[in-house]
Short mmCIF file of C-alpha atoms in Angstrom, two decimals:
data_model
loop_
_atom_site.label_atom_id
_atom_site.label_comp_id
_atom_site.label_asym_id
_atom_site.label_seq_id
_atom_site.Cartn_x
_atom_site.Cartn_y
_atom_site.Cartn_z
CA UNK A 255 5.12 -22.17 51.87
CA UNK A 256 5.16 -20.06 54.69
CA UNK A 257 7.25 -16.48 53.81
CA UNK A 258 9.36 -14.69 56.49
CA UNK A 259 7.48 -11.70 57.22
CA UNK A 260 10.86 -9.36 57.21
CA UNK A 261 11.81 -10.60 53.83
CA UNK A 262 7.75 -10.31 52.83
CA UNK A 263 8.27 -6.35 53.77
CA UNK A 264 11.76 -5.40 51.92
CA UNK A 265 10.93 -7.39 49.17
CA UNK A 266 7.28 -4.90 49.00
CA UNK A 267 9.50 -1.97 50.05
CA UNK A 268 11.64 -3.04 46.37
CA UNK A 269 8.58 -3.54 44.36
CA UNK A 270 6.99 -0.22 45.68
CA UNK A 271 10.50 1.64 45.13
CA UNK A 272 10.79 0.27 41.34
CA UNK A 273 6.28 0.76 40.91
CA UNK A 274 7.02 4.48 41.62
CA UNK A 275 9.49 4.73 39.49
CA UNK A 276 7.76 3.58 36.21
CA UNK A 277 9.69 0.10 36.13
CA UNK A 278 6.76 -2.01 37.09
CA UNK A 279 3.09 -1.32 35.07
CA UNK A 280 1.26 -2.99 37.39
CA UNK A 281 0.17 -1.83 41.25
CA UNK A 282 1.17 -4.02 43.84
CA UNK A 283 -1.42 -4.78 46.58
CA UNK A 284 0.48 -5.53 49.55
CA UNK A 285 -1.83 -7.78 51.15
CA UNK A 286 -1.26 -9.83 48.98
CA UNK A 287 1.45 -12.66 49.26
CA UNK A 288 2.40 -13.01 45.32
CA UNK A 289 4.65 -10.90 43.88
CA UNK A 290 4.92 -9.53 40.77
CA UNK A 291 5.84 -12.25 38.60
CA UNK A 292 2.39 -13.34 40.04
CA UNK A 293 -0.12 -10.99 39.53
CA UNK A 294 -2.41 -11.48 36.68
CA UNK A 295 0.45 -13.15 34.94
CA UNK A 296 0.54 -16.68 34.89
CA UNK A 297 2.29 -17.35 31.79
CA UNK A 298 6.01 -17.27 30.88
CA UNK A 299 4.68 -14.67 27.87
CA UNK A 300 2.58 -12.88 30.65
CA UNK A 301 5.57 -12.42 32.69
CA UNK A 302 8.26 -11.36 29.71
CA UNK A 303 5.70 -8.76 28.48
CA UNK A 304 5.83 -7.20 31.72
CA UNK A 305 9.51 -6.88 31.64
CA UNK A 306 9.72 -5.32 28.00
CA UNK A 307 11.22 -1.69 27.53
CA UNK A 308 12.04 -2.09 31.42
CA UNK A 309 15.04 -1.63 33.22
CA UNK A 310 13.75 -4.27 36.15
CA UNK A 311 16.33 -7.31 35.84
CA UNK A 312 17.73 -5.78 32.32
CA UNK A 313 21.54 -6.54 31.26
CA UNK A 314 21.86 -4.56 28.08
CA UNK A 315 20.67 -1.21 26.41
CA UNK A 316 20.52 -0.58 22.67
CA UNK A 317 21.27 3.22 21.91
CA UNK A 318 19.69 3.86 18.27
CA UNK A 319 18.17 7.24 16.26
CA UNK A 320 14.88 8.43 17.37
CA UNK A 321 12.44 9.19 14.35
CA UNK A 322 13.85 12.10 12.24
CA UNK A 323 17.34 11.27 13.54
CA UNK A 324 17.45 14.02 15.83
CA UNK A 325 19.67 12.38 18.97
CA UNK A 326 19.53 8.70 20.06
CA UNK A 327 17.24 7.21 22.58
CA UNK A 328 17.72 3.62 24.53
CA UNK A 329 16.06 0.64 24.78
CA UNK A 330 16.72 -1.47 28.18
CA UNK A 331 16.72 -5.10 27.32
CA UNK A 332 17.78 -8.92 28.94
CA UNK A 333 20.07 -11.06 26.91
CA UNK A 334 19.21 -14.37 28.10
CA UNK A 335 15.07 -12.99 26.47
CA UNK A 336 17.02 -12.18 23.08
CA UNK A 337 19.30 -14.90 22.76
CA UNK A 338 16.53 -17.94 23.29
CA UNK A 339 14.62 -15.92 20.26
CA UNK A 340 18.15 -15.07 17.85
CA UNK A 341 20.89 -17.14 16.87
CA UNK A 342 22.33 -13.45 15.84
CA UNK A 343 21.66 -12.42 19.57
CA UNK A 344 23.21 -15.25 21.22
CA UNK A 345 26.56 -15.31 19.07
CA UNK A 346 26.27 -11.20 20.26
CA UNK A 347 25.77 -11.79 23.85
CA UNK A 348 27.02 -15.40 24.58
CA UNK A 349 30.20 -15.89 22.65
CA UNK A 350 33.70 -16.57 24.47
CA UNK A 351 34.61 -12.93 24.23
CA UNK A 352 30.93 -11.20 24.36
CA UNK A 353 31.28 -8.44 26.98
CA UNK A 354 28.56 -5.60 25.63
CA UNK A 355 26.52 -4.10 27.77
CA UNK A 356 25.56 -1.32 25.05
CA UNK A 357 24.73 -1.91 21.02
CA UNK A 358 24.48 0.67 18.90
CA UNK A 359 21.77 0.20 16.34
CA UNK A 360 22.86 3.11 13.43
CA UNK A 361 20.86 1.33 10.68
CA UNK A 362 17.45 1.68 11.66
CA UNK A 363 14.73 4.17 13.91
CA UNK A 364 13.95 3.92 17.79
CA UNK A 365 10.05 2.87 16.78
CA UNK A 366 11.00 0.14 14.47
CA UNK A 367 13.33 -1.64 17.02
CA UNK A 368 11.02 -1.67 19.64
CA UNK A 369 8.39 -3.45 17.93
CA UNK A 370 11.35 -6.52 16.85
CA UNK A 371 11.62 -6.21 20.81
CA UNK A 372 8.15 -6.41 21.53
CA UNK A 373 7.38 -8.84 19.15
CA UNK A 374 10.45 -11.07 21.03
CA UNK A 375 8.87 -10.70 24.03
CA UNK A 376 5.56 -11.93 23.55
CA UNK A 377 4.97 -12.24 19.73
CA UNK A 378 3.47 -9.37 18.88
CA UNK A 379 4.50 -6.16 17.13
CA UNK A 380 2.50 -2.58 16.24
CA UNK A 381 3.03 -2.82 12.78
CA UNK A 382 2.04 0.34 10.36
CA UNK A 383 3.01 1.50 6.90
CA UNK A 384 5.62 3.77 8.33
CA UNK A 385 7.58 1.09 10.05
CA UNK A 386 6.54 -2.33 8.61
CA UNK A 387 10.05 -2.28 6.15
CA UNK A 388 12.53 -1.55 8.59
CA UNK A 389 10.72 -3.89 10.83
CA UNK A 390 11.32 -6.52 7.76
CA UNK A 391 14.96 -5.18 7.26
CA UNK A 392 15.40 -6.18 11.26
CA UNK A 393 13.89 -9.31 11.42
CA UNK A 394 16.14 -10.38 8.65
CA UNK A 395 18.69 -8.87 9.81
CA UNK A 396 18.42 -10.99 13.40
CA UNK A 397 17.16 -14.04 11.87
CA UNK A 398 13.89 -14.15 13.12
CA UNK A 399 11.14 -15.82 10.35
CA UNK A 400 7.99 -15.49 12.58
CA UNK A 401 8.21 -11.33 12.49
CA UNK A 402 9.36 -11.64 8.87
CA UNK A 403 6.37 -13.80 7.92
CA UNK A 404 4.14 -11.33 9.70
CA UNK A 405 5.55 -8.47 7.82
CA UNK A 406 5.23 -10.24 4.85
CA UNK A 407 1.65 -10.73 5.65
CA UNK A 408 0.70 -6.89 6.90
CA UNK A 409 2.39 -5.97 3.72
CA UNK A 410 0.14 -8.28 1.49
CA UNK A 411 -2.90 -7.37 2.96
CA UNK A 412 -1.88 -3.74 3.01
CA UNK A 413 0.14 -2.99 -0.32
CA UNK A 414 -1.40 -0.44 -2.54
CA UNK A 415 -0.75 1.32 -5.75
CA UNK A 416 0.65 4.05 -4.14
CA UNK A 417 3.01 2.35 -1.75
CA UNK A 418 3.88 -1.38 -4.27
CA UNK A 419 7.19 0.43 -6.19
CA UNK A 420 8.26 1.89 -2.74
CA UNK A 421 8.16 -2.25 -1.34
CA UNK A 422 8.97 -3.77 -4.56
CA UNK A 423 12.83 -3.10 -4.31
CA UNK A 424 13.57 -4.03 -0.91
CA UNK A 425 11.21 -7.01 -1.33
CA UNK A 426 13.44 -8.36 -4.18
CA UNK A 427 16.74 -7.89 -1.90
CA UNK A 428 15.20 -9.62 0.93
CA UNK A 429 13.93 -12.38 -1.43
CA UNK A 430 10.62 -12.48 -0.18
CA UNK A 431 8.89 -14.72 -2.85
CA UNK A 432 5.34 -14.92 -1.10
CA UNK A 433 5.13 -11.21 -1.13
CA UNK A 434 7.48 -10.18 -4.10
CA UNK A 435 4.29 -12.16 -6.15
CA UNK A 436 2.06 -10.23 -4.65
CA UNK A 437 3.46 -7.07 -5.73
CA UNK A 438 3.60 -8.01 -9.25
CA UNK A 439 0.30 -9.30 -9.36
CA UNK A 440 -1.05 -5.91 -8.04
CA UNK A 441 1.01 -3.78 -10.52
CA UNK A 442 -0.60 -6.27 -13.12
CA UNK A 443 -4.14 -5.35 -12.08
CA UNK A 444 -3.58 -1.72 -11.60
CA UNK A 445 -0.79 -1.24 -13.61
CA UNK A 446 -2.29 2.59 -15.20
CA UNK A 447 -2.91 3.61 -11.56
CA UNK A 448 0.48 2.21 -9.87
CA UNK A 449 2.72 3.54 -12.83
CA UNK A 450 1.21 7.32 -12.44
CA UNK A 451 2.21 6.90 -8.32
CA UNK A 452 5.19 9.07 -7.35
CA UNK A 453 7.46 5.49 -6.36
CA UNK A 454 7.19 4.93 -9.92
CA UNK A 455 9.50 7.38 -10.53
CA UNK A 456 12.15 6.10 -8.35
CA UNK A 457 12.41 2.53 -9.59
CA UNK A 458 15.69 1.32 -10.53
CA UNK A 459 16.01 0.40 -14.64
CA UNK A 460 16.22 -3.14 -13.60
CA UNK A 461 12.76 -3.41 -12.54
CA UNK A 462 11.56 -0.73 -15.46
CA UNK A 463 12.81 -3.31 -17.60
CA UNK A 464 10.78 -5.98 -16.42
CA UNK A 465 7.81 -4.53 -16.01
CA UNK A 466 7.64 -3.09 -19.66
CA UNK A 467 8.09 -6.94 -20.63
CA UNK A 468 5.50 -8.19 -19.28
CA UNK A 469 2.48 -9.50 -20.58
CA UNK A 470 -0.60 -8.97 -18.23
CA UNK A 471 -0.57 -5.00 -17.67
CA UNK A 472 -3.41 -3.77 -17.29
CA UNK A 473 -2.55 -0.09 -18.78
CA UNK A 474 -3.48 1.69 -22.42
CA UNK A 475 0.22 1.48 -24.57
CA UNK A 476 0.25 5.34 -24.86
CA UNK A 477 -0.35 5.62 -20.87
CA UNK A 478 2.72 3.45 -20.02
CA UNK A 479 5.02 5.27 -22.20
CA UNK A 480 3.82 8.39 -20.63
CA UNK A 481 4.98 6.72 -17.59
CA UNK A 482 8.59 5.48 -19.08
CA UNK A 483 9.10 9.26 -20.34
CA UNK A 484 8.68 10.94 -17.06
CA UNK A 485 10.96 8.51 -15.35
CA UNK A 486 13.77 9.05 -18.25
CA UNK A 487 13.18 12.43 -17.45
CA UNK A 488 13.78 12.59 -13.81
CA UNK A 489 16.69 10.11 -14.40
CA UNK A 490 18.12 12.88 -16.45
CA UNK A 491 17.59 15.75 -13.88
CA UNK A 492 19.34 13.29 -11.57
CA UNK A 493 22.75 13.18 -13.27
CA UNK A 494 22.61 16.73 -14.45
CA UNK A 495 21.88 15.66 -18.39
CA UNK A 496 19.65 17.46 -20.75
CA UNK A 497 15.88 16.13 -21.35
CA UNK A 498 16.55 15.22 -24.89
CA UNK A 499 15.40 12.41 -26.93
CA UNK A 500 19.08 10.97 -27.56
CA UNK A 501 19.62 11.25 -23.49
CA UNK A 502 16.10 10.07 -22.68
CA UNK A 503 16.98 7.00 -25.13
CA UNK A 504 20.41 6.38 -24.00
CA UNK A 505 19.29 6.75 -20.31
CA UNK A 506 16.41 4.05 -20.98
CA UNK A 507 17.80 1.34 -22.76
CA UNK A 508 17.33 -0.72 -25.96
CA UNK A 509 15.33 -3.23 -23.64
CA UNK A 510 12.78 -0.69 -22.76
CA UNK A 511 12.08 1.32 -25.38
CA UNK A 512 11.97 -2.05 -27.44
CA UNK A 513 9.77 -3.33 -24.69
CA UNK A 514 7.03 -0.38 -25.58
CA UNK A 515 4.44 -1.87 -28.07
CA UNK A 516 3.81 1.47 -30.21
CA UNK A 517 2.07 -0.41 -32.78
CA UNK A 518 -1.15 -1.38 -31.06
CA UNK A 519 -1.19 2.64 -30.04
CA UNK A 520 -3.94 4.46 -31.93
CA UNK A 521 -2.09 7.00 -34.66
CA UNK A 522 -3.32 10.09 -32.92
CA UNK A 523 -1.73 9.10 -29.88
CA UNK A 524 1.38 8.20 -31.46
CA UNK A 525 1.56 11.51 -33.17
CA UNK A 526 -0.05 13.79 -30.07
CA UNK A 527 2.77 11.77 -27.52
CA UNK A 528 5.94 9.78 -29.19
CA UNK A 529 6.74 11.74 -31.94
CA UNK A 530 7.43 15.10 -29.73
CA UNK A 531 9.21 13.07 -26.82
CA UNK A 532 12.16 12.37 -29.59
CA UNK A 533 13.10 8.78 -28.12
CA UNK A 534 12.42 7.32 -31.41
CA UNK A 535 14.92 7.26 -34.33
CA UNK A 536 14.36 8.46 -37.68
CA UNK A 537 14.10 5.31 -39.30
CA UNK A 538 11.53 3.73 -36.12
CA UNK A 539 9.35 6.45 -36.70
CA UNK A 540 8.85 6.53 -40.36
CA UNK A 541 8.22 2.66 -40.35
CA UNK A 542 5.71 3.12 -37.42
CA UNK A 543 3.84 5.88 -40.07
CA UNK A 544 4.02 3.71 -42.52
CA UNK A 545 2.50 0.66 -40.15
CA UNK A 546 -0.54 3.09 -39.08
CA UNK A 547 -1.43 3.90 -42.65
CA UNK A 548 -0.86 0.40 -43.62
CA UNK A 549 1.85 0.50 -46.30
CA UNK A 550 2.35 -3.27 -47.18
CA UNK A 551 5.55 -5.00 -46.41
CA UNK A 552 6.87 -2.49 -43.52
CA UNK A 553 8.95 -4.19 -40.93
CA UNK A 554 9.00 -3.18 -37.29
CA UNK A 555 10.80 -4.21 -34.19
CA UNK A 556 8.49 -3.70 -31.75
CA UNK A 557 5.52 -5.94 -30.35
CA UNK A 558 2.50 -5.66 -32.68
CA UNK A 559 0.68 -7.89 -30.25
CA UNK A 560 -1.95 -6.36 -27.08
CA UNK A 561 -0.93 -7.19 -23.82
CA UNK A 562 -3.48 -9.80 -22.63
CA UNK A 563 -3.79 -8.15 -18.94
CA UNK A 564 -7.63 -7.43 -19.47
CA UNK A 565 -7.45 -3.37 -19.25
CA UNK A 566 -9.27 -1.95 -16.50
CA UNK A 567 -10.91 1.53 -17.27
CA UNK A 568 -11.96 4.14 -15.53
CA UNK A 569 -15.33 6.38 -16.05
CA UNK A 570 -15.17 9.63 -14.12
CA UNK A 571 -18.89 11.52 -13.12
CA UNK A 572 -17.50 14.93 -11.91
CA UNK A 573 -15.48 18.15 -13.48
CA UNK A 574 -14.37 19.01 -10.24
CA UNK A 575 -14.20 17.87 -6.33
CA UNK A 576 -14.46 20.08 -3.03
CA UNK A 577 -14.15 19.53 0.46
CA UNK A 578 -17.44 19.41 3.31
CA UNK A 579 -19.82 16.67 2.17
CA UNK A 580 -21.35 15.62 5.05
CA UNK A 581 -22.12 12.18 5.54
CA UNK A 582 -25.58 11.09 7.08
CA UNK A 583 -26.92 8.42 9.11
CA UNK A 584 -30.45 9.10 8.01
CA UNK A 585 -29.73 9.17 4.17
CA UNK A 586 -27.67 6.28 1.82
CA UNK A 587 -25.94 8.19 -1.31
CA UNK A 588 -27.23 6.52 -3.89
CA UNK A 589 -27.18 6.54 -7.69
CA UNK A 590 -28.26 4.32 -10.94
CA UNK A 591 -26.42 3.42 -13.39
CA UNK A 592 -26.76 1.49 -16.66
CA UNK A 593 -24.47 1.14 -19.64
CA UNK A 594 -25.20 0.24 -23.70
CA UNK A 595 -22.53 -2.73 -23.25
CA UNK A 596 -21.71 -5.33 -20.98
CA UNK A 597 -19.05 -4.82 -18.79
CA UNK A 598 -17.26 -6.15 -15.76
CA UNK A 599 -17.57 -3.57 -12.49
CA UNK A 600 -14.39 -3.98 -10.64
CA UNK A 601 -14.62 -1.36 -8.18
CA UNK A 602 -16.16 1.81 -7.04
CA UNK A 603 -14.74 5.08 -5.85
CA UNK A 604 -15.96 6.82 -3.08
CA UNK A 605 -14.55 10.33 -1.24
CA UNK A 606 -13.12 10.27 1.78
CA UNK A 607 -10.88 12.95 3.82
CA UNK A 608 -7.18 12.53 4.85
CA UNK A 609 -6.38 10.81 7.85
CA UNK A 610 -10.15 9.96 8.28
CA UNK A 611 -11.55 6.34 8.47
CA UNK A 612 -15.21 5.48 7.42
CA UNK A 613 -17.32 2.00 7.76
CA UNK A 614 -19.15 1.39 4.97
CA UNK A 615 -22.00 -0.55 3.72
CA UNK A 616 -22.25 -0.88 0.13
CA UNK A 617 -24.77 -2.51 -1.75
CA UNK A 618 -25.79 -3.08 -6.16
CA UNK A 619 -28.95 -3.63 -6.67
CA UNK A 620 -31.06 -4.50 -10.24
CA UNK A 621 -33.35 -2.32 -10.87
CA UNK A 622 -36.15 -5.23 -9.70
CA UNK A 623 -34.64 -4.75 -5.83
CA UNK A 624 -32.86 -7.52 -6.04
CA UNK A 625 -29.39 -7.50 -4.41
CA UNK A 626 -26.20 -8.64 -6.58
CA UNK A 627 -23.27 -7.56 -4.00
CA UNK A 628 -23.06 -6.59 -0.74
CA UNK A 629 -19.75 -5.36 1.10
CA UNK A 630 -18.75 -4.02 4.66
CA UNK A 631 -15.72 -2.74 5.25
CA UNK A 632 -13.66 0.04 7.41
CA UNK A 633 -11.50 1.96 5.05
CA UNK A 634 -8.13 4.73 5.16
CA UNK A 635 -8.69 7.08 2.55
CA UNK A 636 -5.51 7.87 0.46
CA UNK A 637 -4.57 10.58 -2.05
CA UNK A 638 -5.92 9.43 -5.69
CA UNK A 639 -4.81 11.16 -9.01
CA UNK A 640 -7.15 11.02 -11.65
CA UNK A 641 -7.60 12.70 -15.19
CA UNK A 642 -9.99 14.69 -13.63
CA UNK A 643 -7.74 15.82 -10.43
CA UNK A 644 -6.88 14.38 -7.18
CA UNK A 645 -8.69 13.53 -4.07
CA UNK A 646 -8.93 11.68 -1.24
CA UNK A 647 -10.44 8.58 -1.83
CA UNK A 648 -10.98 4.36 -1.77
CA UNK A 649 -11.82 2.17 -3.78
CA UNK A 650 -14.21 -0.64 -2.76
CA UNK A 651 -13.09 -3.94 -4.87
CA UNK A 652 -15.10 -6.52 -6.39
CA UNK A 653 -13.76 -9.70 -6.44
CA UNK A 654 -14.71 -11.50 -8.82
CA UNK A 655 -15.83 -8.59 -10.57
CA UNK A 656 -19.40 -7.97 -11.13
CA UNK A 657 -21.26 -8.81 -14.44
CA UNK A 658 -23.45 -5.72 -15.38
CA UNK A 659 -26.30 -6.68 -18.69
CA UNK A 660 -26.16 -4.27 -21.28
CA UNK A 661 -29.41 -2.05 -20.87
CA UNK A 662 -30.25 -3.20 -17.72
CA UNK A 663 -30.35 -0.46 -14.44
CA UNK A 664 -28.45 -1.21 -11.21
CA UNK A 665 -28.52 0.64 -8.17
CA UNK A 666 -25.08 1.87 -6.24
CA UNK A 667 -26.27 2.25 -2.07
CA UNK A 668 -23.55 3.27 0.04
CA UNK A 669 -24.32 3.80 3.61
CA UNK A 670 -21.16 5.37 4.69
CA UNK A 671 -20.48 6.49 8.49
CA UNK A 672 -17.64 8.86 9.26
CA UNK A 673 -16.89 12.41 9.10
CA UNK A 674 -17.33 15.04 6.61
CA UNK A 675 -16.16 13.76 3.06
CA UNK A 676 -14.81 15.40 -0.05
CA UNK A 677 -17.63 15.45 -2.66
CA UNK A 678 -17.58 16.54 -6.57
CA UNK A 679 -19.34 18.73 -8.59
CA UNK A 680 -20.35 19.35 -11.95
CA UNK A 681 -21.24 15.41 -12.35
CA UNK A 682 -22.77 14.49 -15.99
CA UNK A 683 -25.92 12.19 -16.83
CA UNK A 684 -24.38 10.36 -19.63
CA UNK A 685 -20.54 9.77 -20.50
CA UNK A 686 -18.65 7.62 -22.70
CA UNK A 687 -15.54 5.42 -22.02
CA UNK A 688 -13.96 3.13 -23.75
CA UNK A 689 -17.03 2.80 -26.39
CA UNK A 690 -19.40 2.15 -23.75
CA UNK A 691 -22.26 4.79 -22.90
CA UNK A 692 -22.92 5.00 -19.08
CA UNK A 693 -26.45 6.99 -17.96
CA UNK A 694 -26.54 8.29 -14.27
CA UNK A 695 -29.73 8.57 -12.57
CA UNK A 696 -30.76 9.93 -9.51
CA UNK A 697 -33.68 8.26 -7.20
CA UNK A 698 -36.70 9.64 -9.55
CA UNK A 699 -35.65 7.59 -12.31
CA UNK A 700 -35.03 10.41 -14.67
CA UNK A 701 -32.21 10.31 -16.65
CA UNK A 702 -31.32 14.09 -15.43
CA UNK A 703 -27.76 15.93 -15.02
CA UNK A 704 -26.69 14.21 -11.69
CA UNK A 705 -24.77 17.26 -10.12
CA UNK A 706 -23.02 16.41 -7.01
CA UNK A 707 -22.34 14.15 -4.35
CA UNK A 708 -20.38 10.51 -3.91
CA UNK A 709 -19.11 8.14 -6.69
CA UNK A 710 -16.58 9.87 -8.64
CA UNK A 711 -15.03 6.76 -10.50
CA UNK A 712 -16.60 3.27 -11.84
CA UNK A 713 -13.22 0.79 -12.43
CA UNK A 714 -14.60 -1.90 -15.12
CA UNK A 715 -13.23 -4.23 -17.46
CA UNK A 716 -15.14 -4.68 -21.23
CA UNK A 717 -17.07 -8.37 -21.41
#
């Protein structure tokens, strides 16, 4: 088709005007007879992701808070784009008496509605931990399943034990059962680890009261009171009440503190942690003495029973942990390891820094060469608290788990590439856990005082 050569040169003149001023990405080469709907973009998702976040053709603006909800920003959009991907959008824009050329947007961030928008315009979306809720708030919110289902899945894949009781609540409003599962089933695995995390603290009793019910935590009894204490606490603070036993108990519940299986606690840590928290009553505590020193025919109302989540534990190398280890191409960090028991490795721990990432190749060897597990990986460090301190770390998981011989030697071999790592110091050749004896060893065989360097933490489960 042949094109008059007046309308060729105003129509150039129009796409050169709206190039210059940032509406158009792409340069236009004027000897060239397609236009921009054209160039390089020969597909109807092509062409709509060159018109997102552009005023070119747009029939609508959104005016919502930019991060930190200092001032409002807006988004240029096209109606006819939204309403073929919303029912919500097309009752908005399409209805007998729709006339809006603005929306206001007050219940959500500039960054998070631009990614529903991008992902409307050509099914994608820049997820991240910072946005990936309210991104799941909107897509809800606007009825569209395909963003939801991707949010779902960035969360499963991404969901930590720092981050699950921050998810956990708006998961269970937005009835996500796919991912509301997977939160549970990673506060079952790392329940001592996820119930020490700040969100912990913020839960609302509802979900308190589940979790001390069930079955499968993976924590120590006298660890996940700890846990119920300091959030009775803080509930207290919150509503101006003293941090008394009586408050504490009134605050918590009958359902939780009956939830809390003191009997299978050893006595010392029901004397050293329960008794001086005053939760108990009178009566509780004198038939939980009488249970520990086995006075016959004592009747209790709590749980005598272990919870059947098989415990993870946690063996810590180092007395303390400083910044500037400096990771090498040349040299692995390596260490032995063998243990008087059998055991179940579920993870390692290795240093990181904050706001670094590091590839990794990790391998366990026997002590005959031969290789049991092999893993590589790119990893975020985040901040871990341990008995020992915190740190920024990751944990590289075994799944299954690994099956270490009692006696036997293995070899840890982690080439890790990246820049300079925290390290710790002080590390010990032998240390018990759980009645299990690990030795360390460094590359001489020698069962010496390993004193520094990578592997602060061995997760494992008993055999």
């Amino acid at each position: 088709m042949k094109i008059n050569p007046k309308r060729k040169e105003k129509f150039l003149r129009i796409i050169d005007r709206c190039i210059q001023k940032g509406v158009l990405g792409m340069p236009m080469d004027p000897e060239r007879e397609e236009f921009w709907q054209t160039i390089a973009r020969s597909t109807i998702k092509e062409r709509c992701k060159a018109i997102f976040n552009q005023e070119l053709l747009s029939d609508v603006k959104f005016a919502v808070c930019s991060k930190g909800g200092s001032g409002s920003k807006t988004i240029p959009a096209h109606k006819f784009v939204l309403a073929i991907s919303s029912p919500v959008f097309f009752a908005m824009f399409y209805d007998e008496m729709a006339e809006r050329d603005c929306v206001e947007i007050p219940d959500c961030e500039y960054e998070s509605l631009l990614e529903v928008l991008r992902f409307i315009y050509s099914d994608e979306a820049k997820l991240n931990p910072g946005n990936v809720m309210q991104v799941l708030y909107l897509a809800k919110k606007y009825m569209l399943p395909s963003l939801a289902h991707k949010c779902s899945v960035y969360l499963q894949e991404n969901i930590d034990s720092s981050s699950v009781f921050h998810v956990l609540p708006q998961v269970q409003k937005y009835e996500e059962i796919d991912l509301l599962d997977c939160c549970w089933k990673h506060i079952e695995d790392e329940t001592e680890e996820a119930v020490k995390s700040d969100g912990f603290l913020t839960i609302e009793r509802s979900v308190l009261e589940e979790l001390v019910e069930r079955d499968s935590l993976n924590v120590k009894e006298v660890e996940l009171f700890k846990a119920v204490d300091s959030w009775a606490k803080i509930e207290c603070e919150k509503q101006g009440l003293k941090t008394e036993g009586s408050v504490k108990r009134r605050i918590l519940g009958e359902r939780i503190v009956k939830g809390i299986r003191f009997p299978v606690m050893e006595e010392k840590e029901f004397a050293s942690v329960v008794l001086d928290s005053g939760i108990l009553s009178h009566k509780e505590t004198n038939d939980l003495v009488k249970y520990f020193n086995s006075v016959p025919n004592t009747s209790l109302e709590f749980s005598q029973e272990n919870r059947k989540g098989s415990l993870v534990r946690r063996v810590y190398r180092f007395s303390s942990f400083l910044e500037g280890w400096k990771e090498s191409s040349k040299f692995c960090d390596v260490i032995g390891l063998s243990c008087d028991k059998d055991i179940n490795l579920c993870a390692v721990r290795l240093f990181g820094n904050k706001g670094k990432e590091y590839r990794l190749h990790l391998q366990i060897q026997s002590d005959g060469s031969d290789l049991i597990r092999s893993k590589d990986a790119q990893y975020l460090p985040r901040q871990i608290k341990s008995e020992m301190g915190s740190y920024p770390g990751f944990d590289v998981m075994f799944k299954p788990p690994i099956a270490l011989k009692a006696n036997s030697k293995y070899w840890l071999i982690a080439d890790i590439c990246g820049p300079p790592s925290w390290y710790g110091k002080g590390g010990q050749s032998c240390m018990h856990c759980s009645g299990v004896t690990f030795k360390f060893y460094n590359l001489d065989g020698m069962a010496q005082r390993v004193k520094k360097g990578q592997f602060p933490e061995l997760l494992f489960t008993l055999a």
